[in-house]
Amino acid sequence: MRIDLHTHSSASDGTDTPAALMALAAAAGLDVVGLTDHDTTDGWAAAVAALPAGLTLVRGTEFSTKVQLPDRSVSVHLLGYLFDPTDPAIVAEHRRLVQERLHRGLAIVDLMVADGIPISRSQVLEIAAGAPVGRPHIGRALVQIGRVSSVTEAFDSYLAGRGSYYVPKVDTDLRTAVRLVVAAGGAPVIAHPRGRGEYRALTSALIKDLADIGLAGLEVDHPDHDAAGRAEITELADRFDLVGTGSSDYHGHNKTLQLGEQLTQEKSLLQLISRTSGVNAPIAGPLQ
Ligand code: AMP
Ligand code: FE
Ligand code: FE
Ligand code: ZN
């Protein structure tokens, strides 16, 4: 079984429509794909409608969360799988995050414009096309005007977290987000816990606390993880009875990685499903 549990469509900051993403997942030989757009479930319906024979869809989202440390706030991404998308608390939090992304995205654009960089608010909103605004959309505007040759190059310079155009947004507290997903019947899994700066916040003590309030898993195999990070997260997952998952974190041509580049084992997916309430089961494509 080829299972890739973390991908993005144009409903957030990927470049393939949800329908195109389902076709690409089948063409990549996947049996199961997780659609986990940032802070929205808007892509789910189009993905379900386009599901090819032989492909199963796990519906989810990737929440932008934060952990407050004494001296700084650390950004952590939380995947929520198979929760009830009509849950009022989740709907309200997604709505807040989308507004937060809009204001913060426009603030970044304004800083660049004030510095003489010829992009515009309307250009970025057109690129986002109704999706929650993310830095990759601004990166594509910078590519359009020829400032950089790729979104990755934009992230290494203009969009960097420590760069002069960085504007923070008010993300959900991580514990709150875990509770939200659990209360909506889903399974919360921390995305790329050793990806960038997360290790400062995601100590074994915090992961134990999160496991106690319902955290279901940790992403182990992710393109941003090195061998030492994978070994460490595998050990933490075993210690706290958490499911280890794997995924590509595919974003279309906003990033250079491929669908199915990293995979989740079948038994891990079954364990994740067993930790949900069953309110939103995986959906299989039509029979062949
Ligand atoms: P934001 O959510 O607006 O803060 O932007 C961060 C998003 O950009 C995350 O979803 C990342 O997957 C994506 N991202 C981060 N680094 C890169 C990169 N080097 N190239 C393309 N996308 C990136
Ligand atoms: Fe993203
Ligand atoms: Fe992420
Ligand atoms: Zn992601």
CSV table of C-alpha atoms and ligand atoms in Angstrom, one decimal:
chain,number,residue,atom,x,y,z
A,1,MET,CA,0.0,0.0,0.0
A,2,ARG,CA,1.3,3.4,-1.0
A,3,ILE,CA,-0.1,6.0,1.5
A,4,ASP,CA,0.9,9.7,1.4
A,5,LEU,CA,-1.0,11.5,4.2
A,6,HIS,CA,0.0,15.2,3.8
A,7,THR,CA,-0.5,17.2,0.6
A,8,HIS,CA,-1.7,20.7,-0.4
A,9,SER,CA,-3.9,21.8,-3.2
A,10,SER,CA,-4.8,25.2,-4.6
A,11,ALA,CA,-7.4,25.4,-1.9
A,12,SER,CA,-4.4,26.6,0.2
A,13,ASP,CA,-0.8,27.0,-1.0
A,14,GLY,CA,-0.4,24.1,-3.5
A,15,THR,CA,-0.6,24.7,-7.2
A,16,ASP,CA,-2.8,21.8,-8.3
A,17,THR,CA,-6.6,22.0,-8.0
A,18,PRO,CA,-8.0,19.4,-5.6
A,19,ALA,CA,-9.4,17.5,-8.6
A,20,ALA,CA,-6.0,17.6,-10.4
A,21,LEU,CA,-4.3,16.5,-7.2
A,22,MET,CA,-6.5,13.4,-7.0
A,23,ALA,CA,-5.6,12.5,-10.6
A,24,LEU,CA,-1.9,13.0,-9.9
A,25,ALA,CA,-2.0,10.9,-6.7
A,26,ALA,CA,-3.5,8.0,-8.7
A,27,ALA,CA,-1.0,8.5,-11.5
A,28,ALA,CA,1.8,8.4,-8.8
A,29,GLY,CA,0.6,5.0,-7.8
A,30,LEU,CA,-0.8,6.0,-4.5
A,31,ASP,CA,-3.6,3.9,-2.9
A,32,VAL,CA,-4.4,6.5,-0.2
A,33,VAL,CA,-3.8,10.3,-0.2
A,34,GLY,CA,-4.4,12.8,2.6
A,35,LEU,CA,-5.6,16.2,1.5
A,36,THR,CA,-4.4,18.6,4.3
A,37,ASP,CA,-4.7,22.2,3.1
A,38,HIS,CA,-3.7,24.9,5.6
A,39,ASP,CA,-6.5,26.2,7.8
A,40,THR,CA,-9.4,25.2,5.5
A,41,THR,CA,-11.5,22.2,4.4
A,42,ASP,CA,-12.6,24.0,1.3
A,43,GLY,CA,-10.9,21.6,-1.1
A,44,TRP,CA,-12.6,18.5,0.3
A,45,ALA,CA,-15.7,18.5,-1.8
A,46,ALA,CA,-14.0,18.9,-5.1
A,47,ALA,CA,-11.5,16.2,-4.2
A,48,VAL,CA,-14.3,13.7,-3.3
A,49,ALA,CA,-16.1,14.5,-6.6
A,50,ALA,CA,-13.0,13.8,-8.6
A,51,LEU,CA,-11.8,10.7,-6.7
A,52,PRO,CA,-10.5,8.2,-9.3
A,53,ALA,CA,-11.1,4.5,-9.0
A,54,GLY,CA,-8.6,2.8,-6.7
A,55,LEU,CA,-7.7,5.9,-4.7
A,56,THR,CA,-8.9,6.5,-1.1
A,57,LEU,CA,-9.1,10.0,0.3
A,58,VAL,CA,-8.3,10.9,3.9
A,59,ARG,CA,-9.7,14.4,4.6
A,60,GLY,CA,-7.7,16.6,6.9
A,61,THR,CA,-6.2,20.1,7.3
A,62,GLU,CA,-3.0,21.5,8.6
A,63,PHE,CA,-3.5,24.0,11.4
A,64,SER,CA,-1.0,26.8,12.0
A,65,THR,CA,-0.3,26.7,15.7
A,66,LYS,CA,2.1,28.1,18.2
A,67,VAL,CA,3.8,27.1,21.5
A,68,GLN,CA,4.6,30.1,23.8
A,69,LEU,CA,8.0,29.7,25.4
A,70,PRO,CA,9.2,32.3,28.0
A,71,ASP,CA,11.3,34.1,25.4
A,72,ARG,CA,9.6,33.4,22.1
A,73,SER,CA,6.7,31.9,20.3
A,74,VAL,CA,7.5,28.8,18.2
A,75,SER,CA,5.4,27.9,15.1
A,76,VAL,CA,4.2,24.2,15.0
A,77,HIS,CA,2.0,22.7,12.3
A,78,LEU,CA,-0.8,20.3,13.4
A,79,LEU,CA,-2.4,17.9,11.0
A,80,GLY,CA,-6.0,17.1,11.9
A,81,TYR,CA,-7.5,14.0,10.2
A,82,LEU,CA,-11.0,12.8,9.7
A,83,PHE,CA,-12.7,15.3,12.0
A,84,ASP,CA,-16.3,16.7,11.5
A,85,PRO,CA,-15.9,19.7,9.2
A,86,THR,CA,-19.2,21.2,10.5
A,87,ASP,CA,-17.9,21.3,14.1
A,88,PRO,CA,-18.7,24.9,15.1
A,89,ALA,CA,-15.5,25.5,17.1
A,90,ILE,CA,-13.4,24.3,14.1
A,91,VAL,CA,-15.4,26.4,11.6
A,92,ALA,CA,-14.9,29.4,13.8
A,93,GLU,CA,-11.2,28.9,14.3
A,94,HIS,CA,-10.6,28.3,10.5
A,95,ARG,CA,-12.5,31.5,9.8
A,96,ARG,CA,-10.3,33.4,12.3
A,97,LEU,CA,-7.1,31.9,10.8
A,98,VAL,CA,-8.2,32.8,7.2
A,99,GLN,CA,-8.8,36.4,8.3
A,100,GLU,CA,-5.4,36.4,10.1
A,101,ARG,CA,-3.7,35.1,6.9
A,102,LEU,CA,-5.4,37.8,4.8
A,103,HIS,CA,-4.3,40.7,7.0
A,104,ARG,CA,-0.8,39.4,7.5
A,105,GLY,CA,-0.4,38.6,3.7
A,106,LEU,CA,-1.5,42.1,2.8
A,107,ALA,CA,0.8,43.6,5.5
A,108,ILE,CA,3.8,41.7,3.9
A,109,VAL,CA,2.8,43.0,0.5
A,110,ASP,CA,2.6,46.6,1.8
A,111,LEU,CA,6.1,46.4,3.3
A,112,MET,CA,7.5,45.2,0.0
A,113,VAL,CA,5.6,47.9,-2.0
A,114,ALA,CA,6.9,50.5,0.4
A,115,ASP,CA,10.4,49.3,-0.4
A,116,GLY,CA,9.8,49.7,-4.1
A,117,ILE,CA,9.2,46.1,-5.0
A,118,PRO,CA,6.5,46.2,-7.7
A,119,ILE,CA,4.0,43.6,-6.6
A,120,SER,CA,0.5,44.5,-5.5
A,121,ARG,CA,-2.3,43.4,-3.2
A,122,SER,CA,-4.6,42.6,-6.1
A,123,GLN,CA,-1.9,40.5,-7.8
A,124,VAL,CA,-1.3,38.4,-4.7
A,125,LEU,CA,-5.1,38.0,-4.1
A,126,GLU,CA,-5.5,36.9,-7.7
A,127,ILE,CA,-2.8,34.3,-7.3
A,128,ALA,CA,-4.4,33.0,-4.0
A,129,ALA,CA,-7.7,32.8,-5.9
A,130,GLY,CA,-9.8,32.7,-2.7
A,131,ALA,CA,-7.5,30.3,-0.8
A,132,PRO,CA,-6.2,31.3,2.7
A,133,VAL,CA,-3.2,33.6,1.8
A,134,GLY,CA,0.2,32.1,2.4
A,135,ARG,CA,3.7,33.3,1.8
A,136,PRO,CA,4.0,31.0,-1.3
A,137,HIS,CA,1.4,33.1,-3.0
A,138,ILE,CA,3.6,36.2,-2.4
A,139,GLY,CA,6.5,34.1,-3.6
A,140,ARG,CA,4.7,33.5,-6.9
A,141,ALA,CA,4.1,37.2,-7.3
A,142,LEU,CA,7.9,37.8,-6.8
A,143,VAL,CA,8.5,35.2,-9.5
A,144,GLN,CA,6.0,36.9,-11.8
A,145,ILE,CA,7.8,40.2,-11.6
A,146,GLY,CA,11.2,38.5,-12.1
A,147,ARG,CA,12.6,39.3,-8.6
A,148,VAL,CA,13.4,35.6,-8.0
A,149,SER,CA,13.4,32.6,-10.2
A,150,SER,CA,11.4,30.3,-7.8
A,151,VAL,CA,9.3,30.2,-4.7
A,152,THR,CA,12.0,28.4,-2.9
A,153,GLU,CA,14.5,31.2,-3.8
A,154,ALA,CA,11.9,33.7,-2.4
A,155,PHE,CA,11.7,31.7,0.9
A,156,ASP,CA,15.5,31.9,1.1
A,157,SER,CA,15.4,35.7,0.9
A,158,TYR,CA,12.3,38.0,0.8
A,159,LEU,CA,10.0,35.6,2.7
A,160,ALA,CA,12.4,34.2,5.2
A,161,GLY,CA,11.1,34.0,8.8
A,162,ARG,CA,14.0,36.2,10.0
A,163,GLY,CA,13.8,38.5,7.0
A,164,SER,CA,12.8,42.2,7.0
A,165,TYR,CA,9.5,41.5,5.3
A,166,TYR,CA,8.3,38.9,7.8
A,167,VAL,CA,5.0,39.6,9.6
A,168,PRO,CA,3.8,37.1,12.2
A,169,LYS,CA,0.2,36.0,12.4
A,170,VAL,CA,-1.7,35.0,15.5
A,171,ASP,CA,-1.9,31.2,15.3
A,172,THR,CA,-3.9,28.8,17.5
A,173,ASP,CA,-2.3,27.6,20.7
A,174,LEU,CA,-1.1,24.1,20.0
A,175,ARG,CA,-2.9,22.5,23.0
A,176,THR,CA,-6.1,24.2,22.0
A,177,ALA,CA,-5.8,22.9,18.4
A,178,VAL,CA,-5.2,19.3,19.7
A,179,ARG,CA,-8.3,19.6,21.8
A,180,LEU,CA,-10.4,21.1,18.9
A,181,VAL,CA,-9.5,18.2,16.6
A,182,VAL,CA,-10.2,15.6,19.3
A,183,ALA,CA,-13.5,17.2,20.2
A,184,ALA,CA,-14.5,17.1,16.5
A,185,GLY,CA,-13.9,13.4,16.4
A,186,GLY,CA,-10.6,13.5,14.5
A,187,ALA,CA,-7.0,12.4,15.0
A,188,PRO,CA,-4.4,15.1,15.6
A,189,VAL,CA,-0.8,14.5,14.3
A,190,ILE,CA,2.1,16.9,14.7
A,191,ALA,CA,3.5,17.8,11.2
A,192,HIS,CA,7.3,17.7,10.7
A,193,PRO,CA,8.1,18.0,14.4
A,194,ARG,CA,11.8,18.2,13.6
A,195,GLY,CA,11.4,20.3,10.4
A,196,ARG,CA,12.8,23.7,11.3
A,197,GLY,CA,12.7,25.4,14.7
A,198,GLU,CA,10.1,23.2,16.3
A,199,TYR,CA,12.6,21.2,18.4
A,200,ARG,CA,12.9,24.1,20.8
A,201,ALA,CA,9.2,23.8,21.8
A,202,LEU,CA,8.5,20.1,21.1
A,203,THR,CA,10.3,18.6,24.0
A,204,SER,CA,9.6,15.0,25.2
A,205,ALA,CA,7.7,16.6,28.2
A,206,LEU,CA,5.4,18.6,25.9
A,207,ILE,CA,4.8,15.7,23.6
A,208,LYS,CA,3.8,13.6,26.7
A,209,ASP,CA,1.4,16.3,27.8
A,210,LEU,CA,-0.1,16.4,24.3
A,211,ALA,CA,-0.5,12.6,24.2
A,212,ASP,CA,-2.4,12.9,27.5
A,213,ILE,CA,-4.9,15.3,25.9
A,214,GLY,CA,-5.4,13.2,22.8
A,215,LEU,CA,-2.6,13.7,20.4
A,216,ALA,CA,-2.7,10.6,18.1
A,217,GLY,CA,0.6,10.8,16.1
A,218,LEU,CA,3.8,12.3,15.0
A,219,GLU,CA,5.0,12.7,11.4
A,220,VAL,CA,8.3,10.8,11.2
A,221,ASP,CA,9.1,10.5,7.5
A,222,HIS,CA,9.0,14.0,6.0
A,223,PRO,CA,11.3,15.6,3.5
A,224,ASP,CA,12.4,18.2,6.1
A,225,HIS,CA,13.6,15.5,8.5
A,226,ASP,CA,17.1,14.2,8.6
A,227,ALA,CA,18.0,10.7,9.9
A,228,ALA,CA,18.7,11.8,13.4
A,229,GLY,CA,15.3,13.6,13.6
A,230,ARG,CA,13.5,10.6,12.3
A,231,ALA,CA,15.2,8.3,14.8
A,232,GLU,CA,14.4,10.7,17.7
A,233,ILE,CA,10.7,11.1,16.7
A,234,THR,CA,10.3,7.3,16.2
A,235,GLU,CA,11.6,6.8,19.7
A,236,LEU,CA,9.2,9.5,21.1
A,237,ALA,CA,6.2,8.0,19.2
A,238,ASP,CA,7.0,4.5,20.7
A,239,ARG,CA,7.4,5.9,24.2
A,240,PHE,CA,4.1,7.7,24.2
A,241,ASP,CA,2.1,5.3,22.2
A,242,LEU,CA,1.7,7.6,19.2
A,243,VAL,CA,1.3,6.7,15.6
A,244,GLY,CA,4.3,7.5,13.3
A,245,THR,CA,3.3,8.7,9.9
A,246,GLY,CA,5.1,9.6,6.6
A,247,SER,CA,4.2,12.0,3.8
A,248,SER,CA,5.6,14.2,1.0
A,249,ASP,CA,4.0,17.5,2.1
A,250,TYR,CA,3.4,18.0,-1.7
A,251,HIS,CA,2.7,21.6,-2.7
A,252,GLY,CA,2.7,21.3,-6.6
A,253,HIS,CA,5.4,23.4,-8.2
A,254,ASN,CA,5.7,25.7,-5.1
A,255,LYS,CA,8.1,23.1,-3.7
A,256,THR,CA,10.3,20.7,-5.5
A,257,LEU,CA,9.2,17.4,-3.8
A,258,GLN,CA,7.1,14.7,-5.4
A,259,LEU,CA,3.9,13.0,-4.4
A,260,GLY,CA,4.6,9.7,-2.6
A,261,GLU,CA,8.2,10.7,-1.8
A,262,GLN,CA,7.6,9.6,1.8
A,263,LEU,CA,4.9,7.1,2.9
A,264,THR,CA,2.9,5.9,5.8
A,265,GLN,CA,2.6,2.2,6.7
A,266,GLU,CA,-0.9,0.6,6.3
A,267,LYS,CA,-0.9,-0.4,10.0
A,268,SER,CA,-0.2,3.1,11.1
A,269,LEU,CA,-3.1,4.5,9.0
A,270,LEU,CA,-5.4,1.9,10.6
A,271,GLN,CA,-4.2,2.9,14.1
A,272,LEU,CA,-4.9,6.5,13.2
A,273,ILE,CA,-8.4,5.7,12.0
A,274,SER,CA,-9.1,3.7,15.2
A,275,ARG,CA,-8.3,6.9,17.2
A,276,THR,CA,-11.1,8.9,15.4
A,277,SER,CA,-14.8,8.8,16.3
A,278,GLY,CA,-15.7,7.6,12.8
A,279,VAL,CA,-17.6,10.8,12.0
A,280,ASN,CA,-15.6,11.3,8.8
A,281,ALA,CA,-14.2,8.0,7.5
A,282,PRO,CA,-11.8,7.7,4.5
A,283,ILE,CA,-13.7,7.7,1.2
A,284,ALA,CA,-12.8,5.2,-1.5
A,285,GLY,CA,-13.0,6.1,-5.2
A,286,PRO,CA,-15.6,4.4,-7.4
A,287,LEU,CA,-15.2,0.7,-8.0
A,288,GLN,CA,-13.4,-0.3,-11.1
B,1,AMP,P1,2.9,30.7,5.7
B,1,AMP,O1,2.0,29.5,6.1
B,1,AMP,O2,2.2,31.7,5.0
B,1,AMP,O3,3.6,31.2,6.9
B,1,AMP,O4,3.9,30.1,4.7
B,1,AMP,C1,4.6,28.9,5.0
B,1,AMP,C2,4.3,27.9,4.0
B,1,AMP,O5,5.2,28.0,2.9
B,1,AMP,C3,4.3,26.4,4.5
B,1,AMP,O6,3.2,25.8,4.1
B,1,AMP,C4,5.4,25.8,3.8
B,1,AMP,O7,5.1,24.5,3.3
B,1,AMP,C5,5.7,26.7,2.6
B,1,AMP,N1,7.1,26.8,2.5
B,1,AMP,C6,8.0,26.9,3.4
B,1,AMP,N2,9.3,27.0,2.9
B,1,AMP,C7,9.1,26.9,1.6
B,1,AMP,C8,10.0,26.9,0.5
B,1,AMP,N3,11.3,26.9,0.7
B,1,AMP,N4,9.5,26.8,-0.7
B,1,AMP,C9,8.2,26.7,-0.9
B,1,AMP,N5,7.3,26.7,0.1
B,1,AMP,C10,7.7,26.8,1.3
B,2,FE,FE,2.2,25.1,2.8
B,3,FE,FE,3.6,22.3,7.5
B,4,ZN,ZN,2.1,21.0,4.8
